């Protein structure tokens, strides 16, 4: 493959990929690995590992799990994804929103951190994995398209706020209860007197450091003339530096004993142990909403990131194969003591910027985490939980986008309503219920819109064959013929509305003898609509008006013929174009 | 108003109806009542009453209620509908399917016939009434359009089978338990040895008589030269004759004592007593699915009947006012010891054939039933339940339509799937669950269809300005331009599919430099689709292909402008018609 093939060539080659390469994408890069890609993949793998070490522990804490579970989730699942995924840049592992969904779904069934809690999380990972795998194998990825942009945008922003609020307890150093964000904020304010000043100082300093690294460090380093790769390396290493600094200070001053600073404590050394989530019908049923929410959100986000990065590299990804790869990675998470994983946005961008070309980068990342697990876990004994919380808070800052609803409202008011309802539902009802409310609202608004279609009376533009809305264009009309364009497919939800509108149009034009229904925007006619049209032929005839059809599309016409509607209407009442219909009726 | 005004005139006058006449339609006919309509309304009212007497008792039995409740439901609700409804022909009262829904919804909460059962049925009628009234007042009748023709057809046929099966116990004379039709049929067969031969004889003879009256009597009377009104009177009186005959035979031979034939027994004399269904949140919640199912099914059926009969008389009905009238009638049922009522199909046709012109016919019917309640209830003491069951069975025979799925399949295969799933769901899961499954399936199939839109590459027909699918027509194309028509609005569920298909089309045509997207079938573009289109501009540019839009409709273009999409695309890439786009690009 050339280094920059044409889009056409790429799409064609992806479409033609068959056999081994299709189901085991690693065979496409591993067996013809190009030596010159090695340094780039190596560096990217190491950079991503450095970023993933604090993230995986912090997100595990967010999910109500001990830190090693986050590290376990960053080894075997990454290897599996590297072998089966079609993106060389996607960085799979723990991510913030999935971690929150795990916490909200499982913490109602067991105490966070308990053995039963971990068992349930493993089962959840297995469920998520199996469903994703099946969706991919049966090429059903299309059903994930039912999560719309406004729903995802509102969900992400609201979840980020919930995540940040949930971390307050680690920063302030006292327990803050409450399933909902308003409980959390209320209890946080009520308990302010219990604040641990040392913990707050560590947390606040960490947030300040991380924000500085994130916002200011890159321009400074760039001005200093460092090469871009070094800049990326230093910037992505910043959270790890913060973590190590926090640990050293805490250890040096023994703040865990002298000031009651909560620390991570001992992390067992050794690679991810095998696990077997004992499947149990009642547990699986209880976990189903959480699994559905995780699948919806994580897959959409992850495939969108992979697509965007692929497009920058002029490569294509196969969404169904991505589902298979993410499914297998989650099954691996369930079997190797991890928890649900997916492709993270920020980490994937870093992986891409650091030069990841093939799945080898992910294999290197997994190797890095494995080394930490084998030899360096004691390093994190004195890591304050407040530093991990700071990592989470700064990471989710970037997810809060309060300008997006304004952008959405410009394009489409009902999408802005969807944004608002989803946002409110996530904050007030919780994130699982929120996502389902959002999906439900966007579907309901779509159905509502199609049930009241736009119906335009049209006339001829000049002497052309173009017919447009009489309310928008200066057009020619004739008294004895009215041409009406219905801007929607005819189906059960809008046929009665159509009937009422057509009768109203006729009622307003007593001289009309012919009604031409223009089907250029009618993509199908279901049997309910057919019933209505048959009744309409008769009621129009009773009123001395003949029904005509024009610009009916091929597949729609096939259906009308099969159902003998054409016989009932008469073939002389069917016209190829509006212009031909008008000429046949003595106009134009 | 002339006796046969034009359709246009009628529709206009209905649309202009304001003030008192709009909300109290009876003011339109009662205060200018024409003397010459009186004989016709009187006869129709009496004929309908004769038909309603046995029906109301039989349907009450089907609903698990004592017979007088059916009669009570046929007095005050009819008066209320006559005053508020817009159809002079619709015969409101107990109907078969609503009665079955009452039984299936309430019998799981209380023992049929018990005081608590009756209380719950009254509450159900009140709930149905209030919701219909609110839907009508807020002009939300449109939401009832979401029940499609195949769902209603399958539901009606399957319900009729369930109703008929449920009556077997009265015909065979032994108790047959079972919530589902398969339980009932199994238990019926198992218990055949317990058949009461006298009851079976009465039931069988009644069915035979009723079928004879229904199928053969009309042609015989017509041949005998009777006038049509007399024919209608005799034919609709047949069930009452059967009922009286059955009662007389049972009384004469005292079959209730000598042969154990179950009879109706004493019916308290007197008009419908006032009732007050004590509202209770838990009960209301438990009844909600039944109420929703009754509202969906009964309103759709009832408005369809009223519309059809109005159209025959060149009159119009107002669906929202119908909802208000049916709502008030059901509230009256709840307050005057009735049960949920609606407009019955067969009875309304008889009312129409017997000459009903205004609501006065319904007032006469209500008066007839009131007379029965006041003076003639002892007549029905010896009425065998088997005769009532025979009335029900013969009435629902006409609802079974097993040819309809074949008709539906001709028009639309996915509608046939909807029919099949709804039919199976009603029989296997029960009628409430069945109707909701049906509505869900028809919505899901609609969404599935719109999520994979038809996309056609088009070319020029001859030298015309008409462009059609290259696969269906012999058309002219050019190598450097490809014109693509998308036959669906662009929204979240189909944007990714569209993107993939457009990239595939480009990939198959390496020489293409311009892609013209034809928007004649695009009725709206939501914000998710806008995001995708923005990304598409860029990825096509990367591949050396320019995106153009043609035939974008006015409202859609307004949205594209507001969202600054037009700025991003460039106004020179937007064309009024496909032909103009092709000419601008050096073709045609």
CSV table of N, CA, C and O in Angstrom, one decimal, chain B residues 425-517:
chain,number,residue,atom,x,y,z
B,425,UNK,N,-48.2,-12.0,19.1
B,425,UNK,CA,-48.1,-11.4,20.4
B,425,UNK,C,-49.4,-11.4,21.1
B,425,UNK,O,-49.5,-11.7,22.3
B,426,UNK,N,-50.5,-11.0,20.4
B,426,UNK,CA,-51.8,-11.0,21.1
B,426,UNK,C,-52.2,-12.4,21.6
B,426,UNK,O,-52.6,-12.5,22.7
B,427,UNK,N,-52.0,-13.4,20.7
B,427,UNK,CA,-52.4,-14.7,21.1
B,427,UNK,C,-51.5,-15.3,22.2
B,427,UNK,O,-52.0,-16.0,23.1
B,428,UNK,N,-50.2,-15.0,22.1
B,428,UNK,CA,-49.3,-15.7,23.1
B,428,UNK,C,-49.1,-14.9,24.3
B,428,UNK,O,-48.9,-15.4,25.4
B,429,UNK,N,-49.0,-13.5,24.2
B,429,UNK,CA,-48.7,-12.7,25.4
B,429,UNK,C,-50.0,-12.1,26.0
B,429,UNK,O,-49.9,-11.6,27.1
B,430,UNK,N,-51.1,-12.1,25.3
B,430,UNK,CA,-52.3,-11.5,25.8
B,430,UNK,C,-52.5,-10.2,25.0
B,430,UNK,O,-51.7,-9.7,24.4
B,431,UNK,N,-53.8,-9.7,25.2
B,431,UNK,CA,-54.1,-8.6,24.3
B,431,UNK,C,-53.5,-7.2,24.6
B,431,UNK,O,-53.2,-6.5,23.7
B,432,UNK,N,-53.3,-7.0,25.9
B,432,UNK,CA,-52.7,-5.7,26.2
B,432,UNK,C,-51.3,-5.7,25.7
B,432,UNK,O,-50.8,-4.8,25.0
B,433,UNK,N,-50.5,-6.7,26.2
B,433,UNK,CA,-49.1,-6.8,25.7
B,433,UNK,C,-49.0,-6.8,24.2
B,433,UNK,O,-48.1,-6.1,23.6
B,434,UNK,N,-50.0,-7.5,23.6
B,434,UNK,CA,-49.9,-7.6,22.1
B,434,UNK,C,-50.0,-6.3,21.4
B,434,UNK,O,-49.3,-6.0,20.5
B,435,UNK,N,-50.9,-5.4,21.9
B,435,UNK,CA,-51.1,-4.1,21.2
B,435,UNK,C,-49.8,-3.3,21.4
B,435,UNK,O,-49.4,-2.6,20.4
B,436,UNK,N,-49.2,-3.4,22.5
B,436,UNK,CA,-48.0,-2.5,22.7
B,436,UNK,C,-46.8,-3.1,21.9
B,436,UNK,O,-46.0,-2.4,21.3
B,437,UNK,N,-46.7,-4.5,21.9
B,437,UNK,CA,-45.7,-5.1,21.0
B,437,UNK,C,-45.9,-4.6,19.6
B,437,UNK,O,-45.0,-4.3,18.9
B,438,UNK,N,-47.2,-4.7,19.1
B,438,UNK,CA,-47.5,-4.3,17.7
B,438,UNK,C,-47.0,-2.8,17.4
B,438,UNK,O,-46.4,-2.6,16.4
B,439,UNK,N,-47.4,-1.9,18.3
B,439,UNK,CA,-47.0,-0.5,18.1
B,439,UNK,C,-45.5,-0.4,18.1
B,439,UNK,O,-44.9,0.3,17.3
B,440,UNK,N,-44.9,-1.1,19.1
B,440,UNK,CA,-43.4,-1.0,19.1
B,440,UNK,C,-42.8,-1.5,17.9
B,440,UNK,O,-41.8,-0.9,17.3
B,441,UNK,N,-43.2,-2.7,17.4
B,441,UNK,CA,-42.7,-3.3,16.2
B,441,UNK,C,-42.8,-2.4,15.0
B,441,UNK,O,-41.9,-2.2,14.2
B,442,UNK,N,-44.0,-1.8,14.8
B,442,UNK,CA,-44.2,-1.0,13.7
B,442,UNK,C,-43.3,0.3,13.7
B,442,UNK,O,-42.8,0.7,12.7
B,443,UNK,N,-43.1,0.8,14.9
B,443,UNK,CA,-42.2,2.0,15.0
B,443,UNK,C,-40.8,1.5,14.7
B,443,UNK,O,-40.0,2.2,14.0
B,444,UNK,N,-40.4,0.4,15.3
B,444,UNK,CA,-39.0,0.0,15.1
B,444,UNK,C,-38.7,-0.3,13.6
B,444,UNK,O,-37.6,0.0,13.1
B,445,UNK,N,-39.7,-1.0,13.0
B,445,UNK,CA,-39.4,-1.3,11.5
B,445,UNK,C,-39.4,0.0,10.7
B,445,UNK,O,-38.6,0.1,9.8
B,446,UNK,N,-40.2,1.0,11.1
B,446,UNK,CA,-40.1,2.3,10.4
B,446,UNK,C,-38.7,3.0,10.6
B,446,UNK,O,-38.1,3.4,9.6
B,447,UNK,N,-38.2,2.9,11.9
B,447,UNK,CA,-36.9,3.5,12.1
B,447,UNK,C,-35.8,2.7,11.4
B,447,UNK,O,-34.9,3.3,10.8
B,448,UNK,N,-35.9,1.4,11.4
B,448,UNK,CA,-35.0,0.6,10.7
B,448,UNK,C,-34.9,0.9,9.2
B,448,UNK,O,-33.8,1.1,8.6
B,449,UNK,N,-36.1,1.1,8.6
B,449,UNK,CA,-36.2,1.4,7.2
B,449,UNK,C,-35.5,2.8,6.9
B,449,UNK,O,-34.8,2.9,6.0
B,450,UNK,N,-35.9,3.8,7.8
B,450,UNK,CA,-35.3,5.1,7.5
B,450,UNK,C,-33.8,5.2,7.8
B,450,UNK,O,-33.1,6.1,7.4
B,451,UNK,N,-33.3,4.2,8.6
B,451,UNK,CA,-31.9,4.2,8.9
B,451,UNK,C,-31.0,3.7,7.8
B,451,UNK,O,-29.8,3.8,7.9
B,452,UNK,N,-31.6,3.0,6.9
B,452,UNK,CA,-30.9,2.5,5.7
B,452,UNK,C,-31.5,3.0,4.4
B,452,UNK,O,-32.2,2.3,3.7
B,453,UNK,N,-31.4,4.3,4.2
B,453,UNK,CA,-32.2,4.9,3.1
B,453,UNK,C,-31.8,4.3,1.7
B,453,UNK,O,-30.6,3.9,1.5
B,454,UNK,N,-32.7,4.4,0.8
B,454,UNK,CA,-32.4,4.1,-0.6
B,454,UNK,C,-31.6,5.2,-1.2
B,454,UNK,O,-31.9,6.4,-1.1
B,455,UNK,N,-30.5,4.9,-1.8
B,455,UNK,CA,-29.6,5.9,-2.4
B,455,UNK,C,-29.4,5.5,-3.9
B,455,UNK,O,-29.0,4.4,-4.2
B,456,UNK,N,-29.7,6.5,-4.8
B,456,UNK,CA,-29.6,6.1,-6.2
B,456,UNK,C,-28.7,7.1,-6.9
B,456,UNK,O,-28.7,8.3,-6.7
B,457,UNK,N,-27.8,6.5,-7.8
B,457,UNK,CA,-27.0,7.3,-8.7
B,457,UNK,C,-27.9,7.6,-9.9
B,457,UNK,O,-28.6,6.7,-10.4
B,458,UNK,N,-28.0,8.9,-10.3
B,458,UNK,CA,-29.0,9.2,-11.4
B,458,UNK,C,-28.3,9.8,-12.6
B,458,UNK,O,-27.2,10.2,-12.5
B,459,UNK,N,-29.0,9.7,-13.7
B,459,UNK,CA,-28.5,10.3,-15.0
B,459,UNK,C,-29.6,10.9,-15.7
B,459,UNK,O,-30.8,10.8,-15.3
B,460,UNK,N,-29.3,11.6,-16.8
B,460,UNK,CA,-30.3,12.4,-17.5
B,460,UNK,C,-31.1,11.6,-18.5
B,460,UNK,O,-30.6,10.7,-19.2
B,461,UNK,N,-32.4,11.8,-18.5
B,461,UNK,CA,-33.3,11.1,-19.4
B,461,UNK,C,-33.4,11.9,-20.7
B,461,UNK,O,-33.9,13.0,-20.7
B,462,UNK,N,-32.8,11.4,-21.8
B,462,UNK,CA,-32.9,12.0,-23.1
B,462,UNK,C,-32.3,13.4,-23.0
B,462,UNK,O,-31.2,13.6,-22.4
B,463,UNK,N,-33.0,14.4,-23.5
B,463,UNK,CA,-32.5,15.8,-23.4
B,463,UNK,C,-33.4,16.6,-22.4
B,463,UNK,O,-33.3,17.8,-22.4
B,464,UNK,N,-34.1,15.8,-21.6
B,464,UNK,CA,-35.0,16.5,-20.6
B,464,UNK,C,-34.3,17.0,-19.4
B,464,UNK,O,-33.1,16.9,-19.3
B,465,UNK,N,-35.0,17.6,-18.5
B,465,UNK,CA,-34.4,18.1,-17.3
B,465,UNK,C,-34.7,17.1,-16.2
B,465,UNK,O,-34.6,17.4,-15.0
B,466,UNK,N,-35.1,15.9,-16.6
B,466,UNK,CA,-35.5,14.8,-15.6
B,466,UNK,C,-34.3,13.9,-15.4
B,466,UNK,O,-33.7,13.4,-16.4
B,467,UNK,N,-33.9,13.6,-14.2
B,467,UNK,CA,-32.8,12.7,-13.8
B,467,UNK,C,-33.3,11.6,-13.1
B,467,UNK,O,-34.1,11.8,-12.1
B,468,UNK,N,-33.0,10.4,-13.5
B,468,UNK,CA,-33.5,9.2,-12.8
B,468,UNK,C,-32.4,8.1,-12.6
B,468,UNK,O,-31.4,8.2,-13.2
B,469,UNK,N,-32.8,7.2,-11.7
B,469,UNK,CA,-31.9,6.1,-11.3
B,469,UNK,C,-31.2,5.4,-12.5
B,469,UNK,O,-31.9,4.9,-13.4
B,470,UNK,N,-29.9,5.3,-12.5
B,470,UNK,CA,-29.2,4.7,-13.7
B,470,UNK,C,-29.5,3.2,-13.8
B,470,UNK,O,-29.4,2.6,-14.8
B,471,UNK,N,-30.0,2.6,-12.7
B,471,UNK,CA,-30.3,1.1,-12.7
B,471,UNK,C,-31.7,0.8,-13.3
B,471,UNK,O,-32.0,-0.3,-13.6
B,472,UNK,N,-32.5,1.9,-13.3
B,472,UNK,CA,-33.9,1.6,-13.8
B,472,UNK,C,-34.2,2.3,-15.1
B,472,UNK,O,-35.2,1.9,-15.8
B,473,UNK,N,-33.4,3.3,-15.5
B,473,UNK,CA,-33.8,4.0,-16.7
B,473,UNK,C,-32.5,4.0,-17.6
B,473,UNK,O,-31.4,3.9,-17.2
B,474,UNK,N,-32.8,4.2,-18.9
B,474,UNK,CA,-31.7,4.4,-19.9
B,474,UNK,C,-31.3,5.9,-19.9
B,474,UNK,O,-32.0,6.7,-20.5
B,475,UNK,N,-30.3,6.2,-19.2
B,475,UNK,CA,-29.9,7.6,-18.9
B,475,UNK,C,-28.5,7.9,-19.3
B,475,UNK,O,-27.7,7.0,-19.5
B,476,UNK,N,-28.2,9.2,-19.5
B,476,UNK,CA,-26.9,9.7,-19.8
B,476,UNK,C,-26.1,10.0,-18.6
B,476,UNK,O,-26.7,10.7,-17.7
B,477,UNK,N,-24.9,9.6,-18.5
B,477,UNK,CA,-24.0,10.0,-17.4
B,477,UNK,C,-22.7,10.6,-17.9
B,477,UNK,O,-22.4,10.4,-19.1
B,478,UNK,N,-21.9,11.2,-17.0
B,478,UNK,CA,-20.6,11.8,-17.4
B,478,UNK,C,-19.6,11.2,-16.4
B,478,UNK,O,-19.9,11.0,-15.2
B,479,UNK,N,-18.3,11.0,-16.9
B,479,UNK,CA,-17.3,10.4,-16.0
B,479,UNK,C,-16.9,11.2,-14.8
B,479,UNK,O,-16.6,10.7,-13.8
B,480,UNK,N,-16.8,12.6,-15.0
B,480,UNK,CA,-16.2,13.4,-13.9
B,480,UNK,C,-17.2,13.9,-12.9
B,480,UNK,O,-16.9,14.5,-11.9
B,481,UNK,N,-18.5,13.6,-13.1
B,481,UNK,CA,-19.5,14.0,-12.1
B,481,UNK,C,-20.4,12.8,-11.8
B,481,UNK,O,-20.8,12.1,-12.7
B,482,UNK,N,-20.7,12.7,-10.5
B,482,UNK,CA,-21.7,11.7,-10.2
B,482,UNK,C,-22.8,12.4,-9.4
B,482,UNK,O,-22.5,13.2,-8.4
B,483,UNK,N,-24.0,12.1,-9.8
B,483,UNK,CA,-25.2,12.7,-9.1
B,483,UNK,C,-25.9,11.7,-8.3
B,483,UNK,O,-26.2,10.6,-8.9
B,484,UNK,N,-26.1,11.9,-7.0
B,484,UNK,CA,-26.6,10.9,-6.1
B,484,UNK,C,-27.9,11.5,-5.4
B,484,UNK,O,-27.8,12.6,-4.9
B,485,UNK,N,-28.9,10.7,-5.5
B,485,UNK,CA,-30.2,11.1,-4.8
B,485,UNK,C,-30.3,10.3,-3.6
B,485,UNK,O,-30.3,9.0,-3.7
B,486,UNK,N,-30.5,10.9,-2.4
B,486,UNK,CA,-30.7,10.2,-1.2
B,486,UNK,C,-32.2,10.3,-0.9
B,486,UNK,O,-32.8,11.3,-0.7
B,487,UNK,N,-32.8,9.1,-0.8
B,487,UNK,CA,-34.3,9.1,-0.6
B,487,UNK,C,-34.7,9.1,0.8
B,487,UNK,O,-35.5,8.2,1.2
B,488,UNK,N,-34.2,10.0,1.6
B,488,UNK,CA,-34.6,10.0,3.0
B,488,UNK,C,-34.1,11.3,3.6
B,488,UNK,O,-33.1,11.8,3.2
B,489,UNK,N,-34.8,11.8,4.6
B,489,UNK,CA,-34.3,12.9,5.4
B,489,UNK,C,-33.0,12.4,6.1
B,489,UNK,O,-32.9,11.2,6.4
B,490,UNK,N,-32.1,13.4,6.4
B,490,UNK,CA,-30.9,13.0,7.0
B,490,UNK,C,-31.0,13.3,8.5
B,490,UNK,O,-31.2,14.4,8.9
B,491,UNK,N,-30.9,12.2,9.3
B,491,UNK,CA,-31.0,12.4,10.7
B,491,UNK,C,-30.1,11.3,11.4
B,491,UNK,O,-29.5,10.5,10.7
B,492,UNK,N,-30.0,11.5,12.7
B,492,UNK,CA,-28.9,10.7,13.4
B,492,UNK,C,-28.8,9.3,13.1
B,492,UNK,O,-27.7,8.7,13.0
B,493,UNK,N,-30.0,8.6,12.8
B,493,UNK,CA,-29.9,7.2,12.6
B,493,UNK,C,-29.4,6.8,11.2
B,493,UNK,O,-29.1,5.6,11.0
B,494,UNK,N,-29.3,7.7,10.3
B,494,UNK,CA,-28.8,7.2,9.0
B,494,UNK,C,-27.6,8.0,8.4
B,494,UNK,O,-27.2,7.7,7.3
B,495,UNK,N,-27.1,8.9,9.2
B,495,UNK,CA,-26.0,9.7,8.7
B,495,UNK,C,-24.7,8.8,8.4
B,495,UNK,O,-24.0,9.0,7.5
B,496,UNK,N,-24.4,7.9,9.3
B,496,UNK,CA,-23.2,7.1,9.2
B,496,UNK,C,-23.4,6.2,8.0
B,496,UNK,O,-22.4,6.0,7.2
B,497,UNK,N,-24.6,5.7,7.8
B,497,UNK,CA,-24.8,4.8,6.6
B,497,UNK,C,-24.6,5.7,5.3
B,497,UNK,O,-24.0,5.2,4.4
B,498,UNK,N,-25.2,6.9,5.3
B,498,UNK,CA,-25.0,7.7,4.1
B,498,UNK,C,-23.5,8.0,3.8
B,498,UNK,O,-23.1,7.9,2.7
B,499,UNK,N,-22.8,8.3,4.9
B,499,UNK,CA,-21.4,8.6,4.7
B,499,UNK,C,-20.7,7.4,4.1
B,499,UNK,O,-19.9,7.6,3.1
B,500,UNK,N,-20.9,6.2,4.6
B,500,UNK,CA,-20.3,5.0,4.1
B,500,UNK,C,-20.7,4.8,2.6
B,500,UNK,O,-19.8,4.5,1.8
B,501,UNK,N,-21.9,5.0,2.3
B,501,UNK,CA,-22.4,4.7,0.9
B,501,UNK,C,-21.8,5.7,-0.1
B,501,UNK,O,-21.4,5.4,-1.1
B,502,UNK,N,-21.7,7.0,0.3
B,502,UNK,CA,-21.2,8.0,-0.6
B,502,UNK,C,-19.7,7.7,-0.8
B,502,UNK,O,-19.2,7.8,-2.0
B,503,UNK,N,-19.0,7.3,0.2
B,503,UNK,CA,-17.6,7.0,0.0
B,503,UNK,C,-17.4,5.8,-0.9
B,503,UNK,O,-16.5,5.8,-1.7
B,504,UNK,N,-18.3,4.9,-0.7
B,504,UNK,CA,-18.2,3.7,-1.6
B,504,UNK,C,-18.5,4.1,-3.1
B,504,UNK,O,-17.8,3.6,-4.0
B,505,UNK,N,-19.5,4.9,-3.3
B,505,UNK,CA,-19.8,5.4,-4.7
B,505,UNK,C,-18.6,6.1,-5.3
B,505,UNK,O,-18.2,5.8,-6.4
B,506,UNK,N,-17.9,6.9,-4.5
B,506,UNK,CA,-16.7,7.6,-5.0
B,506,UNK,C,-15.6,6.6,-5.2
B,506,UNK,O,-14.9,6.7,-6.2
B,507,UNK,N,-15.4,5.7,-4.4
B,507,UNK,CA,-14.4,4.7,-4.5
B,507,UNK,C,-14.5,3.9,-5.8
B,507,UNK,O,-13.5,3.5,-6.4
B,508,UNK,N,-15.7,3.6,-6.2
B,508,UNK,CA,-16.0,2.8,-7.4
B,508,UNK,C,-15.8,3.7,-8.7
B,508,UNK,O,-15.8,3.1,-9.8
B,509,UNK,N,-15.6,5.0,-8.5
B,509,UNK,CA,-15.5,5.9,-9.7
B,509,UNK,C,-14.3,6.8,-9.5
B,509,UNK,O,-14.4,8.0,-9.2
B,510,UNK,N,-13.1,6.3,-9.8
B,510,UNK,CA,-11.9,7.0,-9.6
B,510,UNK,C,-11.8,8.3,-10.3
B,510,UNK,O,-11.1,9.3,-9.9
B,511,UNK,N,-12.5,8.5,-11.5
B,511,UNK,CA,-12.3,9.7,-12.3
B,511,UNK,C,-13.2,10.8,-11.8
B,511,UNK,O,-13.1,12.0,-12.3
B,512,UNK,N,-14.1,10.5,-10.8
B,512,UNK,CA,-15.1,11.5,-10.4
B,512,UNK,C,-14.4,12.7,-9.6
B,512,UNK,O,-13.6,12.5,-8.8
B,513,UNK,N,-14.8,13.9,-10.0
B,513,UNK,CA,-14.2,15.1,-9.4
B,513,UNK,C,-15.3,15.9,-8.7
B,513,UNK,O,-15.0,16.8,-7.8
B,514,UNK,N,-16.6,15.6,-9.0
B,514,UNK,CA,-17.7,16.3,-8.4
B,514,UNK,C,-18.8,15.4,-8.0
B,514,UNK,O,-19.2,14.5,-8.8
B,515,UNK,N,-19.3,15.5,-6.7
B,515,UNK,CA,-20.4,14.7,-6.2
B,515,UNK,C,-21.6,15.6,-6.0
B,515,UNK,O,-21.5,16.6,-5.2
B,516,UNK,N,-22.6,15.4,-6.8
B,516,UNK,CA,-23.8,16.2,-6.6
B,516,UNK,C,-24.8,15.5,-5.7
B,516,UNK,O,-25.3,14.4,-6.2
B,517,UNK,N,-25.1,16.0,-4.6
B,517,UNK,CA,-26.1,15.3,-3.7
B,517,UNK,C,-27.4,16.0,-3.9
B,517,UNK,O,-27.6,17.2,-3.7
